[in-house]
């Protein structure tokens, strides 16, 4: 597509959703990016206005609009506070796809999404190679948090503190699984997600341990692909479609009661974005529609389905104090916030402490962090202050992407706080 | 368009990152919350100090460049829609609370402080800043003052103007002017601070505002009264006031709004009720108990079929949840929502409500009515679709008739949203030509090149 009229036409598809915005500006009160910049183009109302102008051809700078549209965490805080109930995330996802179709995907993104992400086997091989080479040029940043930094790569990744790629990714240690249904009588499909698989396989192992403990049968097909959100957030609809087709074909091989992930973003993507974006009348569409109600975050599954309850024991002096950060894609997208807290309380050795503004975005936002690192970090630093003021020794959350961000901001300051997934905390309490 | 050399001068004043000139950025300051056509400004500038405001305005005056001030851009009458050859002067960089004085009970703020942020800060020091416009979570203090914003507490606590002690502003030539004082009493010179309040950016640009604070009420009590007739509900409002009770909040919701809220939030509101009154009394605990009991008795006596008194904070929150949901619930029904604020003396509320019902039938447009019944400031909310010519035409005629109805009842065009450009054409109907002439003469003397938010309030 190269004709601006075609772009305007494709934006007409979301015209009704755009019109729902009454420009009241209440999104300014909650947008983490606007809080930093005070720029109307950084908040939902402004982005929606620009899309309206583009679709009316009152504005022709599509690239300029895309830049503003991309400067968004996709945290959904505006949508969950919107008085008019505007479907903001849906608008943004569809508009990013339309704009990318018009402008084209950047060569780097094309390489990453279409050359790598789209092909799970190739991606695993490349990442395995990278994991062997990663010692070169990186150095330890914070021994407690296990983070590293890299002067050599600073041109590309700034002075981020990050966890090294795992030498034993989940797809190597547990390539696939089909364990029998136990005492729970339930079979789940397990979708670990890329970050769990390649960087934090311990989260995947903890999940499998917990499921086994509760007698839940697990179906984990080999060769899982990315859930597709990184590609879609960059407007790469083609790669998204391919990933969706691959995943739905794999998971259709067996019947299951629930589809479980330990990643807030993957959960929200599978539950909401797959049915929203799958092509009409495709096989993927009917599968996505069928699975959406069965898709659950691991904590929600444990509490709502298996009825795991707080231990009720008091660990006293020995207790580890644990606080919790609400990932946007669980709390705001899916309304899941009490269950992860219950799961932390289910470990008798832990004492739960609430942090201020637990539901405020950590500032990661996937590719937002890559493109707007300074902004991302200053939003993250507010999260850090709230974590530290609890005095907790562990901050838990339900999303490996949030963990990456929180680990970075804590590590930058050598704070003595560990970052864990809630499922690891619960798994630690099980024999 | 503005020449490159002037843009450079703006950059020298506010820094490069304080000036926006790209098409996309300028587009984003072409509208506000009013249902009006956008106008794209030539540039957007963001001063960080009063001194910078002065320099910007002086430069604009020398070059006859119109200046439209903008805080959060939540204006409902188009007051922040700029001129195509003009600039938008954005105040949100100046968002410091300069001094919060709890002994003398005032607060000095920069123009871009967000209302709710200020109210929270004040509350944390054990004091109270009552004005609570619906947009308080994002609106700025300078915007509130420039529009004389109201809110739910107007009946007992007054509106923004009742809290303005002094204003420092820059005139059209870029000169610093001060008026008012930190003292409770002050009769030094013309009351320019009063003149600046509700001036909608047409007379000067605020750089510092001092606001009065008061001690917070110690106790409060909320209740919801359910009526089978709007008439009974509105008579209750009049009776409460006649009994010398001044509730802090006295809100009305009509049947259409009740059903919209119920569809939206399933709060358990009675769908068959013709009207609800939501009432809160506050003050000393003894007085609250006494007033609360009296109000409850009045409601029952005047035909409320049920009065639900909130027994605790959770129940109280529930009462106000319904009111807060009103606008959201209505907004979801149709693509365009026209929120009006024509206001009448409160004794005329029954007549105004029936006039609104008549207009809804006459123009075949759904209108949800809710609002501040206690101070006569209702919000008839017309649900329409701007893209449909016929519907939009009917809406415009309906709004015009609505103004006529309010004026015929001795009311006013706008209780709290301002005149801006949306209502400037109707101003004459209320104040007459001589008042407009007087205002224009004053404006011409103060702003000879007509650079300060031209076209607003008194037209061109």
GROMACS .gro file of C-alpha atoms in nm, chain B residues 4-403:
model
  400
  435UNK     CA    1   1.124   3.109   1.105
  436UNK     CA    2   1.293   3.397   1.281
  437UNK     CA    3   1.007   3.430   1.527
  438UNK     CA    4   1.010   3.055   1.591
  439UNK     CA    5   1.381   3.095   1.666
  440UNK     CA    6   1.299   3.369   1.914
  441UNK     CA    7   1.044   3.142   2.084
  442UNK     CA    8   1.318   2.879   2.106
  443UNK     CA    9   1.555   3.131   2.258
  444UNK     CA   10   1.291   3.211   2.522
  445UNK     CA   11   1.168   2.858   2.611
  446UNK     CA   12   1.444   2.634   2.481
  447UNK     CA   13   1.421   2.412   2.174
  448UNK     CA   14   1.214   2.149   2.354
  449UNK     CA   15   0.969   2.420   2.461
  450UNK     CA   16   0.853   2.490   2.106
  451UNK     CA   17   0.657   2.251   1.884
  452UNK     CA   18   0.616   2.322   1.516
  453UNK     CA   19   0.568   1.989   1.341
  454UNK     CA   20   0.233   1.935   1.175
  455UNK     CA   21   0.148   1.640   1.398
  456UNK     CA   22   0.230   1.824   1.720
  457UNK     CA   23   0.038   2.132   1.617
  458UNK     CA   24  -0.263   1.921   1.524
  459UNK     CA   25  -0.272   1.795   1.880
  460UNK     CA   26  -0.343   2.140   2.018
  461UNK     CA   27  -0.622   2.222   1.773
  462UNK     CA   28  -0.914   2.098   1.982
  463UNK     CA   29  -1.052   2.069   2.330
  464UNK     CA   30  -1.345   1.881   2.485
  465UNK     CA   31  -1.609   2.098   2.314
  466UNK     CA   32  -1.790   1.957   2.011
  467UNK     CA   33  -1.647   2.211   1.767
  468UNK     CA   34  -1.424   2.213   1.459
  469UNK     CA   35  -1.052   2.198   1.530
  470UNK     CA   36  -0.824   2.488   1.431
  471UNK     CA   37  -0.456   2.402   1.393
  472UNK     CA   38  -0.221   2.661   1.549
  473UNK     CA   39   0.101   2.778   1.384
  474UNK     CA   40   0.312   2.676   1.685
  475UNK     CA   41   0.289   2.551   2.041
  476UNK     CA   42   0.513   2.701   2.309
  477UNK     CA   43   0.571   2.582   2.664
  478UNK     CA   44   0.713   2.847   2.896
  479UNK     CA   45   0.869   2.738   3.224
  480UNK     CA   46   0.850   3.067   3.414
  481UNK     CA   47   0.644   3.384   3.438
  482UNK     CA   48   0.930   3.576   3.283
  483UNK     CA   49   0.912   3.350   2.978
  484UNK     CA   50   0.537   3.410   2.952
  485UNK     CA   51   0.605   3.785   2.948
  486UNK     CA   52   0.862   3.756   2.671
  487UNK     CA   53   0.640   3.531   2.460
  488UNK     CA   54   0.341   3.761   2.489
  489UNK     CA   55   0.549   4.071   2.411
  490UNK     CA   56   0.689   3.903   2.102
  491UNK     CA   57   0.341   3.800   1.990
  492UNK     CA   58   0.207   4.151   2.050
  493UNK     CA   59   0.485   4.307   1.844
  494UNK     CA   60   0.402   4.072   1.559
  495UNK     CA   61   0.023   4.056   1.601
  496UNK     CA   62   0.030   3.683   1.667
  497UNK     CA   63  -0.278   3.554   1.856
  498UNK     CA   64  -0.208   3.364   2.179
  499UNK     CA   65  -0.441   3.099   2.318
  500UNK     CA   66  -0.352   2.967   2.663
  501UNK     CA   67  -0.410   2.601   2.732
  502UNK     CA   68  -0.383   2.394   3.048
  503UNK     CA   69  -0.524   2.042   3.012
  504UNK     CA   70  -0.754   2.128   2.722
  505UNK     CA   71  -1.071   2.000   2.890
  506UNK     CA   72  -1.271   2.309   2.803
  507UNK     CA   73  -1.633   2.246   2.705
  508UNK     CA   74  -1.698   2.573   2.522
  509UNK     CA   75  -1.403   2.588   2.282
  510UNK     CA   76  -1.209   2.839   2.492
  511UNK     CA   77  -0.880   2.666   2.415
  512UNK     CA   78  -0.931   2.627   2.040
  513UNK     CA   79  -0.660   2.851   1.892
  514UNK     CA   80  -0.638   3.070   1.581
  515UNK     CA   81  -0.475   2.928   1.268
  516UNK     CA   82  -0.218   3.207   1.257
  517UNK     CA   83  -0.164   3.198   1.631
  518UNK     CA   84   0.017   3.002   1.896
  519UNK     CA   85  -0.095   2.783   2.181
  520UNK     CA   86   0.075   2.874   2.507
  521UNK     CA   87   0.084   2.557   2.715
  522UNK     CA   88   0.106   2.604   3.093
  523UNK     CA   89   0.168   2.248   3.207
  524UNK     CA   90   0.540   2.294   3.250
  525UNK     CA   91   0.464   2.540   3.527
  526UNK     CA   92   0.314   2.298   3.776
  527UNK     CA   93   0.475   2.375   4.109
  528UNK     CA   94   0.290   2.438   4.431
  529UNK     CA   95   0.500   2.735   4.547
  530UNK     CA   96   0.379   2.773   4.904
  531UNK     CA   97   0.119   2.601   5.116
  532UNK     CA   98   0.063   2.813   5.424
  533UNK     CA   99  -0.147   2.639   5.686
  534UNK     CA  100  -0.131   2.923   5.938
  535UNK     CA  101  -0.271   3.187   5.704
  536UNK     CA  102  -0.461   2.921   5.511
  537UNK     CA  103  -0.370   2.994   5.153
  538UNK     CA  104  -0.177   2.822   4.876
  539UNK     CA  105   0.032   2.986   4.604
  540UNK     CA  106   0.055   2.789   4.284
  541UNK     CA  107   0.187   2.806   3.932
  542UNK     CA  108  -0.083   2.801   3.662
  543UNK     CA  109  -0.035   2.440   3.546
  544UNK     CA  110  -0.093   2.263   3.879
  545UNK     CA  111  -0.359   1.994   3.837
  546UNK     CA  112  -0.668   2.061   4.050
  547UNK     CA  113  -0.686   1.715   4.207
  548UNK     CA  114  -0.314   1.717   4.283
  549UNK     CA  115  -0.356   2.047   4.464
  550UNK     CA  116  -0.665   1.928   4.652
  551UNK     CA  117  -0.482   1.613   4.766
  552UNK     CA  118  -0.176   1.808   4.875
  553UNK     CA  119  -0.394   2.052   5.066
  554UNK     CA  120  -0.588   1.766   5.229
  555UNK     CA  121  -0.264   1.601   5.340
  556UNK     CA  122  -0.198   1.916   5.541
  557UNK     CA  123  -0.537   1.899   5.708
  558UNK     CA  124  -0.696   2.173   5.497
  559UNK     CA  125  -0.962   2.186   5.227
  560UNK     CA  126  -0.983   2.331   4.874
  561UNK     CA  127  -1.349   2.271   4.785
  562UNK     CA  128  -1.400   2.344   4.410
  563UNK     CA  129  -1.430   2.007   4.239
  564UNK     CA  130  -1.508   2.040   3.869
  565UNK     CA  131  -1.580   1.712   3.691
  566UNK     CA  132  -1.245   1.725   3.513
  567UNK     CA  133  -1.046   1.789   3.833
  568UNK     CA  134  -0.829   1.480   3.783
  569UNK     CA  135  -0.665   1.654   3.485
  570UNK     CA  136  -0.779   2.018   3.477
  571UNK     CA  137  -0.534   2.290   3.578
  572UNK     CA  138  -0.588   2.560   3.838
  573UNK     CA  139  -0.532   2.842   3.588
  574UNK     CA  140  -0.792   2.685   3.360
  575UNK     CA  141  -1.034   2.660   3.654
  576UNK     CA  142  -0.980   3.027   3.737
  577UNK     CA  143  -1.000   3.141   3.374
  578UNK     CA  144  -1.333   2.957   3.339
  579UNK     CA  145  -1.450   3.008   3.696
  580UNK     CA  146  -1.510   2.634   3.720
  581UNK     CA  147  -1.775   2.500   3.955
  582UNK     CA  148  -1.843   2.143   4.060
  583UNK     CA  149  -2.059   1.938   4.291
  584UNK     CA  150  -1.989   2.141   4.604
  585UNK     CA  151  -2.100   2.476   4.460
  586UNK     CA  152  -2.419   2.500   4.664
  587UNK     CA  153  -2.251   2.525   5.003
  588UNK     CA  154  -1.889   2.604   4.924
  589UNK     CA  155  -1.918   2.824   4.618
  590UNK     CA  156  -1.710   2.802   4.300
  591UNK     CA  157  -1.352   2.879   4.199
  592UNK     CA  158  -1.397   3.258   4.217
  593UNK     CA  159  -1.479   3.230   4.586
  594UNK     CA  160  -1.128   3.101   4.652
  595UNK     CA  161  -0.917   3.336   4.439
  596UNK     CA  162  -0.719   3.571   4.666
  597UNK     CA  163  -0.468   3.708   4.420
  598UNK     CA  164  -0.347   3.664   4.066
  599UNK     CA  165  -0.020   3.758   3.902
  600UNK     CA  166  -0.057   3.779   3.525
  601UNK     CA  167   0.107   3.915   3.212
  602UNK     CA  168  -0.089   4.164   3.006
  603UNK     CA  169  -0.104   4.183   2.626
  604UNK     CA  170   0.218   4.383   2.616
  605UNK     CA  171   0.396   4.124   2.824
  606UNK     CA  172   0.405   4.335   3.141
  607UNK     CA  173   0.371   4.171   3.481
  608UNK     CA  174   0.059   4.280   3.672
  609UNK     CA  175  -0.045   4.179   4.022
  610UNK     CA  176  -0.374   4.207   4.200
  611UNK     CA  177  -0.507   4.090   4.535
  612UNK     CA  178  -0.318   3.980   4.841
  613UNK     CA  179  -0.250   3.698   5.083
  614UNK     CA  180  -0.470   3.875   5.335
  615UNK     CA  181  -0.834   3.790   5.390
  616UNK     CA  182  -0.927   4.152   5.329
  617UNK     CA  183  -0.782   4.362   5.050
  618UNK     CA  184  -0.930   4.667   4.876
  619UNK     CA  185  -0.612   4.790   4.713
  620UNK     CA  186  -0.694   4.910   4.364
  621UNK     CA  187  -0.934   4.763   4.113
  622UNK     CA  188  -1.026   4.402   4.178
  623UNK     CA  189  -0.828   4.284   3.877
  624UNK     CA  190  -0.809   3.932   4.015
  625UNK     CA  191  -1.189   3.931   4.001
  626UNK     CA  192  -1.182   4.060   3.644
  627UNK     CA  193  -0.934   3.793   3.544
  628UNK     CA  194  -1.155   3.518   3.688
  629UNK     CA  195  -1.371   3.384   3.403
  630UNK     CA  196  -1.181   3.598   3.150
  631UNK     CA  197  -1.106   3.280   2.947
  632UNK     CA  198  -0.758   3.392   2.849
  633UNK     CA  199  -0.879   3.710   2.678
  634UNK     CA  200  -0.737   3.969   2.919
  635UNK     CA  201  -0.411   3.834   3.053
  636UNK     CA  202  -0.205   3.522   3.106
  637UNK     CA  203  -0.175   3.392   3.460
  638UNK     CA  204   0.165   3.311   3.605
  639UNK     CA  205   0.079   3.270   3.974
  640UNK     CA  206  -0.244   3.226   4.166
  641UNK     CA  207  -0.308   3.243   4.541
  642UNK     CA  208  -0.607   3.045   4.660
  643UNK     CA  209  -0.794   3.052   4.987
  644UNK     CA  210  -0.813   2.731   5.191
  645UNK     CA  211  -1.061   2.638   5.462
  646UNK     CA  212  -1.076   2.379   5.740
  647UNK     CA  213  -1.238   2.057   5.622
  648UNK     CA  214  -1.577   1.949   5.760
  649UNK     CA  215  -1.545   1.698   6.044
  650UNK     CA  216  -1.835   1.477   5.947
  651UNK     CA  217  -2.073   1.408   5.663
  652UNK     CA  218  -2.379   1.204   5.579
  653UNK     CA  219  -2.503   1.096   5.236
  654UNK     CA  220  -2.840   0.967   5.123
  655UNK     CA  221  -3.035   0.877   4.814
  656UNK     CA  222  -3.404   0.967   4.781
  657UNK     CA  223  -3.615   0.792   4.517
  658UNK     CA  224  -3.911   0.966   4.355
  659UNK     CA  225  -4.201   0.874   4.132
  660UNK     CA  226  -4.224   1.228   3.999
  661UNK     CA  227  -3.960   1.480   3.896
  662UNK     CA  228  -4.184   1.753   4.034
  663UNK     CA  229  -4.171   1.600   4.386
  664UNK     CA  230  -3.793   1.571   4.366
  665UNK     CA  231  -3.746   1.930   4.259
  666UNK     CA  232  -3.994   2.054   4.521
  667UNK     CA  233  -3.783   1.872   4.777
  668UNK     CA  234  -3.478   2.067   4.663
  669UNK     CA  235  -3.663   2.395   4.716
  670UNK     CA  236  -3.798   2.279   5.054
  671UNK     CA  237  -3.455   2.180   5.187
  672UNK     CA  238  -3.315   2.522   5.104
  673UNK     CA  239  -3.627   2.694   5.241
  674UNK     CA  240  -3.570   2.510   5.569
  675UNK     CA  241  -3.232   2.689   5.592
  676UNK     CA  242  -3.033   2.372   5.538
  677UNK     CA  243  -2.742   2.397   5.296
  678UNK     CA  244  -2.627   2.050   5.194
  679UNK     CA  245  -2.274   2.040   5.050
  680UNK     CA  246  -2.409   1.844   4.755
  681UNK     CA  247  -2.760   1.812   4.620
  682UNK     CA  248  -2.773   1.629   4.288
  683UNK     CA  249  -3.056   1.516   4.066
  684UNK     CA  250  -3.074   1.235   3.811
  685UNK     CA  251  -3.369   1.187   3.577
  686UNK     CA  252  -3.520   0.857   3.465
  687UNK     CA  253  -3.324   0.845   3.139
  688UNK     CA  254  -2.995   0.890   3.324
  689UNK     CA  255  -3.093   0.639   3.595
  690UNK     CA  256  -3.150   0.375   3.329
  691UNK     CA  257  -2.830   0.460   3.145
  692UNK     CA  258  -2.633   0.426   3.470
  693UNK     CA  259  -2.809   0.101   3.555
  694UNK     CA  260  -2.734  -0.044   3.209
  695UNK     CA  261  -2.374   0.056   3.252
  696UNK     CA  262  -2.288  -0.026   3.613
  697UNK     CA  263  -2.572  -0.250   3.741
  698UNK     CA  264  -2.559  -0.056   4.065
  699UNK     CA  265  -2.910  -0.162   4.163
  700UNK     CA  266  -3.079   0.171   4.093
  701UNK     CA  267  -3.461   0.167   4.062
  702UNK     CA  268  -3.526   0.174   3.688
  703UNK     CA  269  -3.887   0.283   3.728
  704UNK     CA  270  -3.801   0.587   3.942
  705UNK     CA  271  -3.871   0.919   3.772
  706UNK     CA  272  -3.594   1.096   3.964
  707UNK     CA  273  -3.326   1.044   4.223
  708UNK     CA  274  -3.187   1.301   4.462
  709UNK     CA  275  -2.838   1.238   4.595
  710UNK     CA  276  -2.778   1.448   4.901
  711UNK     CA  277  -2.484   1.501   5.133
  712UNK     CA  278  -2.472   1.722   5.440
  713UNK     CA  279  -2.145   1.796   5.617
  714UNK     CA  280  -2.007   1.995   5.907
  715UNK     CA  281  -1.990   1.942   6.286
  716UNK     CA  282  -2.108   1.590   6.378
  717UNK     CA  283  -2.402   1.719   6.584
  718UNK     CA  284  -2.517   1.947   6.304
  719UNK     CA  285  -2.473   1.671   6.048
  720UNK     CA  286  -2.695   1.439   6.251
  721UNK     CA  287  -2.959   1.705   6.290
  722UNK     CA  288  -2.951   1.825   5.926
  723UNK     CA  289  -2.944   1.467   5.801
  724UNK     CA  290  -3.257   1.378   5.996
  725UNK     CA  291  -3.434   1.694   5.879
  726UNK     CA  292  -3.346   1.634   5.514
  727UNK     CA  293  -3.463   1.275   5.537
  728UNK     CA  294  -3.796   1.389   5.684
  729UNK     CA  295  -3.841   1.653   5.412
  730UNK     CA  296  -3.775   1.397   5.139
  731UNK     CA  297  -4.037   1.162   5.281
  732UNK     CA  298  -4.288   1.438   5.338
  733UNK     CA  299  -4.258   1.557   4.979
  734UNK     CA  300  -4.321   1.219   4.828
  735UNK     CA  301  -3.995   1.025   4.819
  736UNK     CA  302  -4.102   0.663   4.799
  737UNK     CA  303  -3.779   0.555   4.963
  738UNK     CA  304  -3.483   0.724   5.132
  739UNK     CA  305  -3.161   0.527   5.164
  740UNK     CA  306  -2.923   0.676   5.418
  741UNK     CA  307  -2.563   0.557   5.382
  742UNK     CA  308  -2.462   0.386   5.706
  743UNK     CA  309  -2.090   0.375   5.643
  744UNK     CA  310  -1.820   0.490   5.403
  745UNK     CA  311  -1.877   0.201   5.166
  746UNK     CA  312  -2.247   0.282   5.134
  747UNK     CA  313  -2.164   0.649   5.094
  748UNK     CA  314  -1.921   0.567   4.815
  749UNK     CA  315  -2.198   0.370   4.648
  750UNK     CA  316  -2.433   0.668   4.652
  751UNK     CA  317  -2.176   0.883   4.473
  752UNK     CA  318  -2.065   0.608   4.240
  753UNK     CA  319  -2.403   0.632   4.069
  754UNK     CA  320  -2.367   1.006   4.018
  755UNK     CA  321  -2.009   0.980   3.899
  756UNK     CA  322  -2.108   0.715   3.647
  757UNK     CA  323  -2.376   0.940   3.491
  758UNK     CA  324  -2.167   1.107   3.224
  759UNK     CA  325  -1.980   0.787   3.135
  760UNK     CA  326  -2.301   0.591   3.111
  761UNK     CA  327  -2.461   0.849   2.882
  762UNK     CA  328  -2.145   0.885   2.673
  763UNK     CA  329  -2.161   0.520   2.574
  764UNK     CA  330  -2.506   0.547   2.418
  765UNK     CA  331  -2.433   0.769   2.116
  766UNK     CA  332  -2.125   0.883   1.922
  767UNK     CA  333  -2.162   1.252   2.014
  768UNK     CA  334  -2.250   1.390   2.353
  769UNK     CA  335  -2.338   1.755   2.401
  770UNK     CA  336  -2.309   1.842   2.769
  771UNK     CA  337  -2.492   2.165   2.848
  772UNK     CA  338  -2.484   2.374   3.163
  773UNK     CA  339  -2.756   2.636   3.127
  774UNK     CA  340  -2.849   2.732   3.481
  775UNK     CA  341  -3.164   2.869   3.643
  776UNK     CA  342  -3.254   3.004   3.987
  777UNK     CA  343  -3.312   2.686   4.184
  778UNK     CA  344  -3.682   2.761   4.238
  779UNK     CA  345  -3.717   2.728   3.861
  780UNK     CA  346  -3.570   2.378   3.843
  781UNK     CA  347  -3.910   2.208   3.799
  782UNK     CA  348  -3.994   2.439   3.508
  783UNK     CA  349  -3.650   2.385   3.353
  784UNK     CA  350  -3.677   2.009   3.377
  785UNK     CA  351  -4.013   2.009   3.202
  786UNK     CA  352  -3.879   2.248   2.936
  787UNK     CA  353  -3.593   2.004   2.869
  788UNK     CA  354  -3.838   1.715   2.840
  789UNK     CA  355  -4.038   1.919   2.591
  790UNK     CA  356  -3.730   1.991   2.379
  791UNK     CA  357  -3.633   1.626   2.379
  792UNK     CA  358  -3.974   1.543   2.230
  793UNK     CA  359  -3.978   1.841   1.993
  794UNK     CA  360  -3.643   1.758   1.833
  795UNK     CA  361  -3.670   1.384   1.881
  796UNK     CA  362  -3.336   1.368   2.061
  797UNK     CA  363  -3.263   1.167   2.374
  798UNK     CA  364  -3.161   1.399   2.659
  799UNK     CA  365  -3.036   1.270   2.992
  800UNK     CA  366  -3.060   1.527   3.266
  801UNK     CA  367  -2.855   1.516   3.581
  802UNK     CA  368  -2.663   1.772   3.776
  803UNK     CA  369  -2.639   2.019   4.054
  804UNK     CA  370  -3.006   2.072   4.134
  805UNK     CA  371  -2.916   2.246   4.457
  806UNK     CA  372  -2.762   2.541   4.276
  807UNK     CA  373  -2.988   2.535   3.970
  808UNK     CA  374  -2.708   2.411   3.746
  809UNK     CA  375  -2.844   2.112   3.557
  810UNK     CA  376  -2.654   1.924   3.287
  811UNK     CA  377  -2.901   1.836   3.013
  812UNK     CA  378  -2.695   1.598   2.802
  813UNK     CA  379  -2.800   1.559   2.441
  814UNK     CA  380  -2.712   1.230   2.278
  815UNK     CA  381  -2.657   1.266   1.908
  816UNK     CA  382  -2.430   1.190   1.613
  817UNK     CA  383  -2.239   1.479   1.469
  818UNK     CA  384  -2.176   1.293   1.144
  819UNK     CA  385  -2.548   1.284   1.068
  820UNK     CA  386  -2.642   1.625   0.923
  821UNK     CA  387  -3.008   1.607   1.010
  822UNK     CA  388  -2.943   1.497   1.368
  823UNK     CA  389  -2.676   1.758   1.415
  824UNK     CA  390  -2.898   2.032   1.278
  825UNK     CA  391  -3.172   1.931   1.522
  826UNK     CA  392  -2.915   1.931   1.802
  827UNK     CA  393  -2.806   2.284   1.726
  828UNK     CA  394  -3.164   2.409   1.726
  829UNK     CA  395  -3.236   2.219   2.045
  830UNK     CA  396  -2.937   2.382   2.219
  831UNK     CA  397  -3.050   2.725   2.103
  832UNK     CA  398  -3.401   2.664   2.239
  833UNK     CA  399  -3.251   2.535   2.562
  834UNK     CA  400  -3.069   2.865   2.612
   0.00000   0.00000   0.00000
